Coordinates of N, CA and C in Angstrom, one line a residue:
X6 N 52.4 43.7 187.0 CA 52.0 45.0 187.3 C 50.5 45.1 187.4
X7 N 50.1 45.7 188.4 CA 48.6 45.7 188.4 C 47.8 47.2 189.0
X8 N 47.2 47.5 188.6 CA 46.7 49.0 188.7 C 45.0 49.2 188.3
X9 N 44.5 49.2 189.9 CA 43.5 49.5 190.0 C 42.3 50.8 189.9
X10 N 41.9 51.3 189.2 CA 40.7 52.4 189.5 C 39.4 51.9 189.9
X11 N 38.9 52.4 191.0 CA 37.6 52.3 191.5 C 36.3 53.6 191.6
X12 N 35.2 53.7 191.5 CA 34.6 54.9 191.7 C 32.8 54.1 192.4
X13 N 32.4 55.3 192.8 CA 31.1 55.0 193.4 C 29.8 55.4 192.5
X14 N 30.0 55.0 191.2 CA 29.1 55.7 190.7 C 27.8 54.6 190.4
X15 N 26.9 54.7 189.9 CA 25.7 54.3 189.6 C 25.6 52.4 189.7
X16 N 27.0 51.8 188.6 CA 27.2 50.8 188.7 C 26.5 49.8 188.0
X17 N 27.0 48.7 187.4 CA 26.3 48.0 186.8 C 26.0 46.3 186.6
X18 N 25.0 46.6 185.7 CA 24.3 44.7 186.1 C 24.9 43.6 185.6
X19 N 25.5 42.8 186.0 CA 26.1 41.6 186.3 C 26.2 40.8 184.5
X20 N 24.6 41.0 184.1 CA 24.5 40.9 182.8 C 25.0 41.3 181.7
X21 N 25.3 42.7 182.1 CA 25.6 43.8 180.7 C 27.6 44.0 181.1
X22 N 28.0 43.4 182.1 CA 29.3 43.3 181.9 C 30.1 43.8 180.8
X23 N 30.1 42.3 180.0 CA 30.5 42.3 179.3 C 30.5 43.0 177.9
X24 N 29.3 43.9 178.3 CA 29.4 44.5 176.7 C 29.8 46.1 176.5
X25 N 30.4 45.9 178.0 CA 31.7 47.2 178.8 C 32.5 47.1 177.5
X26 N 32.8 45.8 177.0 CA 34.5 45.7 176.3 C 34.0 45.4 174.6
X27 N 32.7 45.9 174.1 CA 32.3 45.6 173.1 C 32.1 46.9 171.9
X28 N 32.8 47.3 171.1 CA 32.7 48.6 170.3 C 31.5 49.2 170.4
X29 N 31.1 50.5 170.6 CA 30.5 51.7 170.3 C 29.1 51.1 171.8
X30 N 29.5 49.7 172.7 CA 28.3 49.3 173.0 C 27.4 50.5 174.4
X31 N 26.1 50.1 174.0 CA 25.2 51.4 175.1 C 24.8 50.5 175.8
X32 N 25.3 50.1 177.3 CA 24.1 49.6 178.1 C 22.8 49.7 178.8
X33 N 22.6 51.4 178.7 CA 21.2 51.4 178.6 C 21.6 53.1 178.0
X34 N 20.8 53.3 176.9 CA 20.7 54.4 176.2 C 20.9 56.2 177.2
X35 N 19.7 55.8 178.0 CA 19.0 57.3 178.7 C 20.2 56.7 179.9
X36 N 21.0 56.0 180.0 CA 21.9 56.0 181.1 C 23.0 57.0 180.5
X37 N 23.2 56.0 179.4 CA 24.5 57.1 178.5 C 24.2 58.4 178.3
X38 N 23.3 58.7 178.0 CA 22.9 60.0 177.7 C 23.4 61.1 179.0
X39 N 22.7 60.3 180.4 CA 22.5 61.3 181.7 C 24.3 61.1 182.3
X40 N 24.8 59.9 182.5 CA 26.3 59.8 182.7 C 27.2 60.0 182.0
X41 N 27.2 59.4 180.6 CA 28.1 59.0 179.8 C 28.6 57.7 179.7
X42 N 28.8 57.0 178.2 CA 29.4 55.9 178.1 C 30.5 55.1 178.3
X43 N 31.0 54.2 178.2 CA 31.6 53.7 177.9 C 32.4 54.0 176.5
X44 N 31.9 53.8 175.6 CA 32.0 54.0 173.9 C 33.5 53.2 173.4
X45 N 34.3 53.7 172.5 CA 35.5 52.7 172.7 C 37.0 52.9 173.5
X46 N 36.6 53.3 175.1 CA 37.6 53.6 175.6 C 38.4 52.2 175.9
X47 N 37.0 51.7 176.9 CA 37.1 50.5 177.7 C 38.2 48.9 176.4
X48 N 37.7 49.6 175.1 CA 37.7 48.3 174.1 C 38.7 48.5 173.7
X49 N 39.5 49.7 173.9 CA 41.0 50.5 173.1 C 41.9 49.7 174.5
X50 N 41.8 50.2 175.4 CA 42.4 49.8 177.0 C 42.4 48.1 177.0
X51 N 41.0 47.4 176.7 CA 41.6 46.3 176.8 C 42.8 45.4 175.3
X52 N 42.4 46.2 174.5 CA 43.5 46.1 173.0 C 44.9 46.0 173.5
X53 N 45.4 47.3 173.9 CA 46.8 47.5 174.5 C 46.5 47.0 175.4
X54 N 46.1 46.3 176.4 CA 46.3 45.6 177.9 C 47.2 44.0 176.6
X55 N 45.9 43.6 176.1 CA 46.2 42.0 175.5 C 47.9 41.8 174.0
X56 N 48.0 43.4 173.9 CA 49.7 43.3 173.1 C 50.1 43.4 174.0
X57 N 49.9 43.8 175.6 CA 51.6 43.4 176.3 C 51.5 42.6 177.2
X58 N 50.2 41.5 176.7 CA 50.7 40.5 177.0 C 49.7 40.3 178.4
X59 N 48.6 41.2 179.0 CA 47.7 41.3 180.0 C 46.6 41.3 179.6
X60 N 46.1 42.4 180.3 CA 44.1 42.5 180.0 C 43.6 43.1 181.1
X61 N 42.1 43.4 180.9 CA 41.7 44.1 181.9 C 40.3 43.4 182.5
X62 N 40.1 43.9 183.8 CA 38.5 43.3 184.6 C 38.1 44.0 184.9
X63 N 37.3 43.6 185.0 CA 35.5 44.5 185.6 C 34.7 43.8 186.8
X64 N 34.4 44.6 187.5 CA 33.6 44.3 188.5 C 32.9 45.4 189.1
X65 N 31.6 45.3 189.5 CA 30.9 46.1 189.7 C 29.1 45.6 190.3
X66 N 29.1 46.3 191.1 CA 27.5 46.3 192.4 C 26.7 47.4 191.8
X67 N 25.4 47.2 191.5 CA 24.2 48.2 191.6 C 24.3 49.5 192.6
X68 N 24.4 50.6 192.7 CA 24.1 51.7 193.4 C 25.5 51.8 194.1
X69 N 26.6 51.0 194.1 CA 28.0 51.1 194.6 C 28.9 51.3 194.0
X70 N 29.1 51.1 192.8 CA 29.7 51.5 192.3 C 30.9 50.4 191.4
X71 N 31.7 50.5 190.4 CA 32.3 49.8 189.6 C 34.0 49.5 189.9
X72 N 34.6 49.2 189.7 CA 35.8 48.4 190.0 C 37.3 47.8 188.5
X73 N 37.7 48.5 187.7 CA 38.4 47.9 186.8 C 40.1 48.0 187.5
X74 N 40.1 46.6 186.7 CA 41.8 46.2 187.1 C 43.0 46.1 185.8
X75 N 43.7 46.4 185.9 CA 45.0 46.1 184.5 C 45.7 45.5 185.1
X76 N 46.0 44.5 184.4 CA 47.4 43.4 184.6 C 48.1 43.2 183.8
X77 N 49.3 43.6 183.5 CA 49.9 43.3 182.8 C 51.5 42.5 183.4
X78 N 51.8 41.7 182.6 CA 53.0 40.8 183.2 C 54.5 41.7 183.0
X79 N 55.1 41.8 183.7 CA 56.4 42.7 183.4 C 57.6 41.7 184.4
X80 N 59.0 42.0 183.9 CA 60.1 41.2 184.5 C 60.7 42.0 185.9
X81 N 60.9 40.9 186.7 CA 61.6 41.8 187.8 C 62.5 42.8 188.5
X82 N 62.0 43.9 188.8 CA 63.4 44.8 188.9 C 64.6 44.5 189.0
X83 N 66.0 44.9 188.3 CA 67.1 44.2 188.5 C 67.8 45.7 188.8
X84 N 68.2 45.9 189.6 CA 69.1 46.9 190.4 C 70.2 47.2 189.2
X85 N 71.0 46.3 189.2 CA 72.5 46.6 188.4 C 72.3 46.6 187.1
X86 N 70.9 45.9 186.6 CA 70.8 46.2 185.1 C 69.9 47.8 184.9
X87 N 69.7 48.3 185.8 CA 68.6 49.3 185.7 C 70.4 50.6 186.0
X88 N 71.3 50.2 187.0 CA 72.4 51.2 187.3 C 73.0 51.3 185.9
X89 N 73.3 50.1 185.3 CA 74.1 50.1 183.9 C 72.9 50.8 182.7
X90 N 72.0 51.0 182.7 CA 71.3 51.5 181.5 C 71.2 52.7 181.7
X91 N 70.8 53.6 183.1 CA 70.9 54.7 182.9 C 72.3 55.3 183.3
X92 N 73.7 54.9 183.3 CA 75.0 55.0 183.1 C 75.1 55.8 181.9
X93 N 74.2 54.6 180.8 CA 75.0 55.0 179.4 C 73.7 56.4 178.8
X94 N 72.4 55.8 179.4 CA 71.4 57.3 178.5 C 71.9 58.7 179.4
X95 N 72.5 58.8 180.6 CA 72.9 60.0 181.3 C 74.4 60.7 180.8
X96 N 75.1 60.1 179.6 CA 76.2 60.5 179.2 C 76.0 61.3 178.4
X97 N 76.8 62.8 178.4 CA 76.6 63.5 176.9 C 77.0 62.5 175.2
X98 N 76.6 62.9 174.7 CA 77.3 62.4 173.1 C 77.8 63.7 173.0
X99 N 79.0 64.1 171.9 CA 79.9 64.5 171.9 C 79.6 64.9 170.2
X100 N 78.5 66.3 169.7 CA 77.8 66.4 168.5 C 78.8 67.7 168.2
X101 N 78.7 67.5 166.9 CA 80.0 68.1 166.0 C 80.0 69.3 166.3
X102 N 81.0 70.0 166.6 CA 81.4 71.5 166.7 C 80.6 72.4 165.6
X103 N 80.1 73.5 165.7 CA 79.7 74.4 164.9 C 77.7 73.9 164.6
X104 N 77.3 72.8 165.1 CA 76.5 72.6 164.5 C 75.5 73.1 165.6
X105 N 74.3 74.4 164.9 CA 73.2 75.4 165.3 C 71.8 74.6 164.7
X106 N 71.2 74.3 166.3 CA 69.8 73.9 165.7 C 68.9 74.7 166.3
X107 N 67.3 74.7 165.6 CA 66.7 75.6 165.8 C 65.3 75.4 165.9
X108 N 65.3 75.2 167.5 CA 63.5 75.2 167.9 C 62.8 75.5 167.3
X109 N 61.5 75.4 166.8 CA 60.5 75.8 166.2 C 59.2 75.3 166.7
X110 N 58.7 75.9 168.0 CA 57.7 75.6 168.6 C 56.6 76.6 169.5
X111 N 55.8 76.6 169.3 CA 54.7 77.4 169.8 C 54.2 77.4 172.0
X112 N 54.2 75.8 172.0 CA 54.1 75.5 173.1 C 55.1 75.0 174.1
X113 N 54.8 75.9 175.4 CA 56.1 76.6 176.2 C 56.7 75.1 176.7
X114 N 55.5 74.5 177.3 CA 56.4 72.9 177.9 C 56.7 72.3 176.8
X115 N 56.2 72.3 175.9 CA 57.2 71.1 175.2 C 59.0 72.0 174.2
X116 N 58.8 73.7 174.2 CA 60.0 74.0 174.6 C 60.9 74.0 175.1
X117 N 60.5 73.7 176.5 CA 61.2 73.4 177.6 C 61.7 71.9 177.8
X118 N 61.2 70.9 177.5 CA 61.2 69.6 177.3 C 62.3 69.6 175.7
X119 N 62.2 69.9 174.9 CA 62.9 70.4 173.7 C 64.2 70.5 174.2
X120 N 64.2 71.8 174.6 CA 65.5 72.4 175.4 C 66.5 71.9 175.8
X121 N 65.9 71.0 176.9 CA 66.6 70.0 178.0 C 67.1 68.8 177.3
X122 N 66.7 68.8 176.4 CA 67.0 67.1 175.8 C 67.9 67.6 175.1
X123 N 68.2 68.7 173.8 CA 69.4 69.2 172.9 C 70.4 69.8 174.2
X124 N 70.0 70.2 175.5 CA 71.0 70.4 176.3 C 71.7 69.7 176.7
X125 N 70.9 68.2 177.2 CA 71.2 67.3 177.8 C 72.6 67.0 176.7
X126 N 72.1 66.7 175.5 CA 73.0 66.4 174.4 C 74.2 66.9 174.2
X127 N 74.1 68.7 174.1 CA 75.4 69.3 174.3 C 75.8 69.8 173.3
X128 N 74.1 70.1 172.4 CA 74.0 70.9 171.1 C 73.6 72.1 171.8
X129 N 74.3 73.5 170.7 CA 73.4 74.7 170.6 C 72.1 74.9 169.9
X130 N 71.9 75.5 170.6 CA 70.1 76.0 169.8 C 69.5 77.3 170.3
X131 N 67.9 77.5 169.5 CA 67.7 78.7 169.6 C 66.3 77.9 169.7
X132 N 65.4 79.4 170.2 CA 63.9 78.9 170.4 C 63.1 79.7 169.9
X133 N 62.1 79.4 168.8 CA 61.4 80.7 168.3 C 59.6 80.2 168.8
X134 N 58.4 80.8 168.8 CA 57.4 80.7 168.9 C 56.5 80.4 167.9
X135 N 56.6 81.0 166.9 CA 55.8 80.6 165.7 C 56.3 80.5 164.3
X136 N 55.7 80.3 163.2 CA 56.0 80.2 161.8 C 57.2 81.7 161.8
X137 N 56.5 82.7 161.7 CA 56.8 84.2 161.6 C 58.3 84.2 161.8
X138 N 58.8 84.0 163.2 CA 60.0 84.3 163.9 C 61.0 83.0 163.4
X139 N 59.9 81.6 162.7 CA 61.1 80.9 162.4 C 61.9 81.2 161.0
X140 N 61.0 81.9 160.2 CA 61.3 82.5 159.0 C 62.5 83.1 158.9
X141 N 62.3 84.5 159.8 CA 63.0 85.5 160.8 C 64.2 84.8 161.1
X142 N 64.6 83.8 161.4 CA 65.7 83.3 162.1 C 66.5 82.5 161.4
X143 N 65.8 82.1 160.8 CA 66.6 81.2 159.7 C 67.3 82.0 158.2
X144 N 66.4 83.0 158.3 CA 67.2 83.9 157.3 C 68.1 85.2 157.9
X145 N 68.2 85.1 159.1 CA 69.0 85.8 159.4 C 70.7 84.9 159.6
X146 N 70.3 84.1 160.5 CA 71.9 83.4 160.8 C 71.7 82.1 160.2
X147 N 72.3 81.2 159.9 CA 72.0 80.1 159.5 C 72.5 78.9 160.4
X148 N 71.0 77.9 160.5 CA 71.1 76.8 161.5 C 71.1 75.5 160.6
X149 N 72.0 74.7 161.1 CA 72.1 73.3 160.5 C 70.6 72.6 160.3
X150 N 69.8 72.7 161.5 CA 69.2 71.6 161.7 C 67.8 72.5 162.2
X151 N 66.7 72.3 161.5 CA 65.5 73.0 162.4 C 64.3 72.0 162.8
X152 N 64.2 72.1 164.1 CA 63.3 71.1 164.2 C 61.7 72.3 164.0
X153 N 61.1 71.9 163.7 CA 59.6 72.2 163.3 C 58.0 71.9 163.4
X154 N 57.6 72.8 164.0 CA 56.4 72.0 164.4 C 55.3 72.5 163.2
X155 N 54.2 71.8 163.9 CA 53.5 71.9 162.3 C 52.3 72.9 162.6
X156 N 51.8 73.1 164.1 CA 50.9 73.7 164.2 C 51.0 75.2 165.0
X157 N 51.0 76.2 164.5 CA 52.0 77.5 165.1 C 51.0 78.3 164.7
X158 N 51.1 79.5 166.0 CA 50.0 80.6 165.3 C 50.7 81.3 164.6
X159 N 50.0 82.4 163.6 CA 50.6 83.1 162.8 C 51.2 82.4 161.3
X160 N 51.9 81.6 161.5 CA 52.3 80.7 160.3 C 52.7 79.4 160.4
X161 N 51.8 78.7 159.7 CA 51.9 76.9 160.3 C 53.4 76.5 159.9
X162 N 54.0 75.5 160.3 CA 55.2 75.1 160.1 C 55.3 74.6 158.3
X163 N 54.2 74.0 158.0 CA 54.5 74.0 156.4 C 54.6 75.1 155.9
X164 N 54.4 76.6 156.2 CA 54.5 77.5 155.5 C 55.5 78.1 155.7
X165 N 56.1 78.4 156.6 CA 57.5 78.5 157.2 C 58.6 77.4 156.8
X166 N 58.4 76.4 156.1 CA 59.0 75.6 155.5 C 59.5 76.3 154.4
X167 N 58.3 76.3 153.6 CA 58.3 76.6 152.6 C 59.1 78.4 151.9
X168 N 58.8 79.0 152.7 CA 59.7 80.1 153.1 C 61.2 79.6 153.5
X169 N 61.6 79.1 154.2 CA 62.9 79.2 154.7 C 63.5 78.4 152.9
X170 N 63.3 77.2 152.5 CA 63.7 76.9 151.4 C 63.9 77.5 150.6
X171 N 62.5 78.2 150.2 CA 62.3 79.4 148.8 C 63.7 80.4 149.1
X172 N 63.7 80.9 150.2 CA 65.2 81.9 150.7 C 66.1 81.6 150.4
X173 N 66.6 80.3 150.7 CA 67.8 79.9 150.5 C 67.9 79.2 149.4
X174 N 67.1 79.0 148.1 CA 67.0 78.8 147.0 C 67.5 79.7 146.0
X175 N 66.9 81.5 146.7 CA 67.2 82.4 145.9 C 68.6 83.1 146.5
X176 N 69.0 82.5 147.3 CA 70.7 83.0 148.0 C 71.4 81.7 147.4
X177 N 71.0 80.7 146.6 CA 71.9 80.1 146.0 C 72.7 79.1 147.4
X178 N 72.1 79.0 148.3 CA 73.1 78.7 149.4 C 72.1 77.0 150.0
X179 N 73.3 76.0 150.5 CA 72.9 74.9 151.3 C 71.4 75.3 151.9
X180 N 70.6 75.0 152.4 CA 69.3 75.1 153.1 C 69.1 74.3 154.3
X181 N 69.3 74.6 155.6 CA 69.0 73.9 156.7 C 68.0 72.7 156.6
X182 N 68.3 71.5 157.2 CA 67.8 70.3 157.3 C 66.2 70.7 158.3
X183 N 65.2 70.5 157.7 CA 63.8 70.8 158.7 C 63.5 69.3 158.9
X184 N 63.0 69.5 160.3 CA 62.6 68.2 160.9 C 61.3 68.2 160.9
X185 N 59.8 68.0 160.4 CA 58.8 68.1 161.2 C 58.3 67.7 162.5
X186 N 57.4 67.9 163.3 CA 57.1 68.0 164.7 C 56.0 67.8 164.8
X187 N 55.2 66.9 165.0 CA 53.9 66.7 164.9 C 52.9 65.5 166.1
X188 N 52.2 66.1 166.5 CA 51.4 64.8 167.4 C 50.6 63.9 166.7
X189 N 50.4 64.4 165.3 CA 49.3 63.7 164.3 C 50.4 62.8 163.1
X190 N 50.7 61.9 163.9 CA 51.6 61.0 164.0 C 50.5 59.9 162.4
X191 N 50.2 60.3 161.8 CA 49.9 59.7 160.5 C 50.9 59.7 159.2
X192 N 50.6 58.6 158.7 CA 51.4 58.6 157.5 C 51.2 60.3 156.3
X193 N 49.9 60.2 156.7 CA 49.6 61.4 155.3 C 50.2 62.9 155.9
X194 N 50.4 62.4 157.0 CA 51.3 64.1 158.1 C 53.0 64.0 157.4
X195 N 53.1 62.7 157.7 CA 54.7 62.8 157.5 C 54.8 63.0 155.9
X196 N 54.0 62.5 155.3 CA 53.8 62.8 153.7 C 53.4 64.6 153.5
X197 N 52.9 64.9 154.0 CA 53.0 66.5 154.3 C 54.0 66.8 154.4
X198 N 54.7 67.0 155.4 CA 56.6 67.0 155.7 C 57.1 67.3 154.3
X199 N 57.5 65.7 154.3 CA 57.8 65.2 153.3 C 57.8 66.1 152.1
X200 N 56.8 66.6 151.5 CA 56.5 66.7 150.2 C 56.5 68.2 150.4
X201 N 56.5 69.0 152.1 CA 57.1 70.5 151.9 C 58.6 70.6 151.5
X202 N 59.3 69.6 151.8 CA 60.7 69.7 151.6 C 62.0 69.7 152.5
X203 N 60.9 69.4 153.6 CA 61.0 68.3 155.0 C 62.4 67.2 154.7
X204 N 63.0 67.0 155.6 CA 63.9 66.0 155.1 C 63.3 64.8 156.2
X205 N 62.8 65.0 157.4 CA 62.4 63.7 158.4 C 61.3 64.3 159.2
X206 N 60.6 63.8 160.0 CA 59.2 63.6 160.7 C 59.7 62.9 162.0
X207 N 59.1 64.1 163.1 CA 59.4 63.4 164.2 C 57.9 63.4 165.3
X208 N 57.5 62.2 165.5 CA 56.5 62.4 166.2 C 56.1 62.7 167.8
X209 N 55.0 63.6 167.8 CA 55.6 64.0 169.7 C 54.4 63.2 170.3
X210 N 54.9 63.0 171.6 CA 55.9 63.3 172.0 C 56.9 62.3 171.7
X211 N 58.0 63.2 171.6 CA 59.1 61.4 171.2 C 60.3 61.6 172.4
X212 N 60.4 60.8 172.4 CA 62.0 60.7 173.8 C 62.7 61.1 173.1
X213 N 64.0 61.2 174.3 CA 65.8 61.3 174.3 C 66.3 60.7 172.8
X214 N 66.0 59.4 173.5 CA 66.7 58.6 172.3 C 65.9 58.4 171.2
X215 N 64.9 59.0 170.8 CA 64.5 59.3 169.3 C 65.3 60.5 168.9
X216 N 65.1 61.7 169.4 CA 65.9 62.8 169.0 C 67.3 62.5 168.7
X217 N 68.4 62.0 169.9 CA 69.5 61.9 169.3 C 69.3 61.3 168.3
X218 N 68.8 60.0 168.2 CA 69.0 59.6 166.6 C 68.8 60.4 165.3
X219 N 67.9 61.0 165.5 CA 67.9 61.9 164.2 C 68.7 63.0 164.4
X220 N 69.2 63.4 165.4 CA 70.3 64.5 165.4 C 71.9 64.0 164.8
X221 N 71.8 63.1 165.6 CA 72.9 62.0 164.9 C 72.9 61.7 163.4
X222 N 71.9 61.4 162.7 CA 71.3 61.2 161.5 C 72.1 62.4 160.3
X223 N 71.4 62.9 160.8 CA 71.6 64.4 160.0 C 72.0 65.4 160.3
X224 N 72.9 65.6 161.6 CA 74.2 65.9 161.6 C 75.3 65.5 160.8
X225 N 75.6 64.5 160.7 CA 76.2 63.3 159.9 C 76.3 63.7 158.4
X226 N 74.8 63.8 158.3 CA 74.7 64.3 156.3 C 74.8 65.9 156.6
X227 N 74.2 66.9 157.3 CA 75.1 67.7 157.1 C 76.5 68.0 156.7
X228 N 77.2 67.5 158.0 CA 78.8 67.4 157.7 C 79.3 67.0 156.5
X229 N 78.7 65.9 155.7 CA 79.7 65.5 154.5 C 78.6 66.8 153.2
X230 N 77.8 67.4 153.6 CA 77.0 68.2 152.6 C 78.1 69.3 152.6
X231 N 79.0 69.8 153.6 CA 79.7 70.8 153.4 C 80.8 70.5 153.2
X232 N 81.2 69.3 152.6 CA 82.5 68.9 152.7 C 83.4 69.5 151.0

């Protein structure tokens, strides 16, 4: 696979190449300053080029402009192996009767992205906007499963956590399974989760088949929780 970007901009000397692909490097200071650098884009891009197994090139003319290439080695399209794999990810799974999950997200596309994927699946759900309304929702009807994001106006998802728990602590009753939702995909995030009372951490964006798994997951320990 190979994928080229080209541009006409200022361009550079033959000599200083190489120090394109070198941490934090300035080829000429008052250049950086007036264009902008390089910094560690170029040195991130060639990292992930060399784990899958590629790399990246440089080429570039004075006053014409610069030239980078990605190569990476990939296997050949196979028709019937590509028919047979999306056979099986385009099938509903078939997720336990009765079981209510519950969006908890501020941002409209990745609601919608949300949506489509528990629909795809062939779970019910509901969609709230922020901390406030997931409070609201969870103490009104009760949902198996809340997925949760962490960053919400009005009330962050750990705090709405923390609420929906405390409620159903003081109702003496099961407590819906909260999922965290987060793009700050660090250990000390999911340790946040975690330690609100979070049962799992899902990082975004995550595909199809990350979700079902954890729907799967803890659906599963739901069902024997009410048994």
């Amino acid at each position: 696979l190979t994928s080229t970007v080209t541009d006409t901009g200022i361009g550079i000397n033959k000599d200083d190449m190489q120090k394109l692909f070198l941490p934090f490097s300035q080829i000429n200071p008052s250049l950086t300053r007036k264009f902008g650098g390089a910094g560690l884009g170029l040195v991130i891009c060639r990292k992930l080029a060399e784990m899958m197994g590629g790399n990246i090139y440089a080429s570039s003319e004075i006053d014409k402009g610069s030239k980078f290439t990605l190569r990476i080695p990939v296997e050949s399209y196979n028709e019937n192996e590509a028919v047979k794999s999306n056979s099986i990810r385009n099938k509903k799974i078939i997720p336990d009767a009765g079981i209510k999950i519950l969006i908890a997200e501020d941002n409209i596309f990745n609601q919608v992205i949300t949506s489509k994927m528990l629909q795809k699946s062939g779970y019910n759900f509901a969609v709230v906007s922020n901390g406030i309304e997931a409070v609201k929702q969870a103490q009104e009807s009760h949902f198996n499963i809340v997925l949760m994001d962490m960053q919400m106006p009005e009330m962050d998802g750990i705090t709405a956590t923390l609420e929906i728990l405390r409620h159903y602590e003081i109702k003496n009753l099961p407590a819906p399974i909260i999922i965290g939702c987060t793009a700050n995909a660090m250990e000390s995030d999911k340790n946040t989760c975690l330690n609100a009372g979070m049962k799992d951490f899902l990082a975004k964006p995550f595909t199809l088949d990350e979700l079902r798994t954890l729907m799967i997951k803890w659906t599963k320990a739901e069902k024997k929780s009410l048994k």
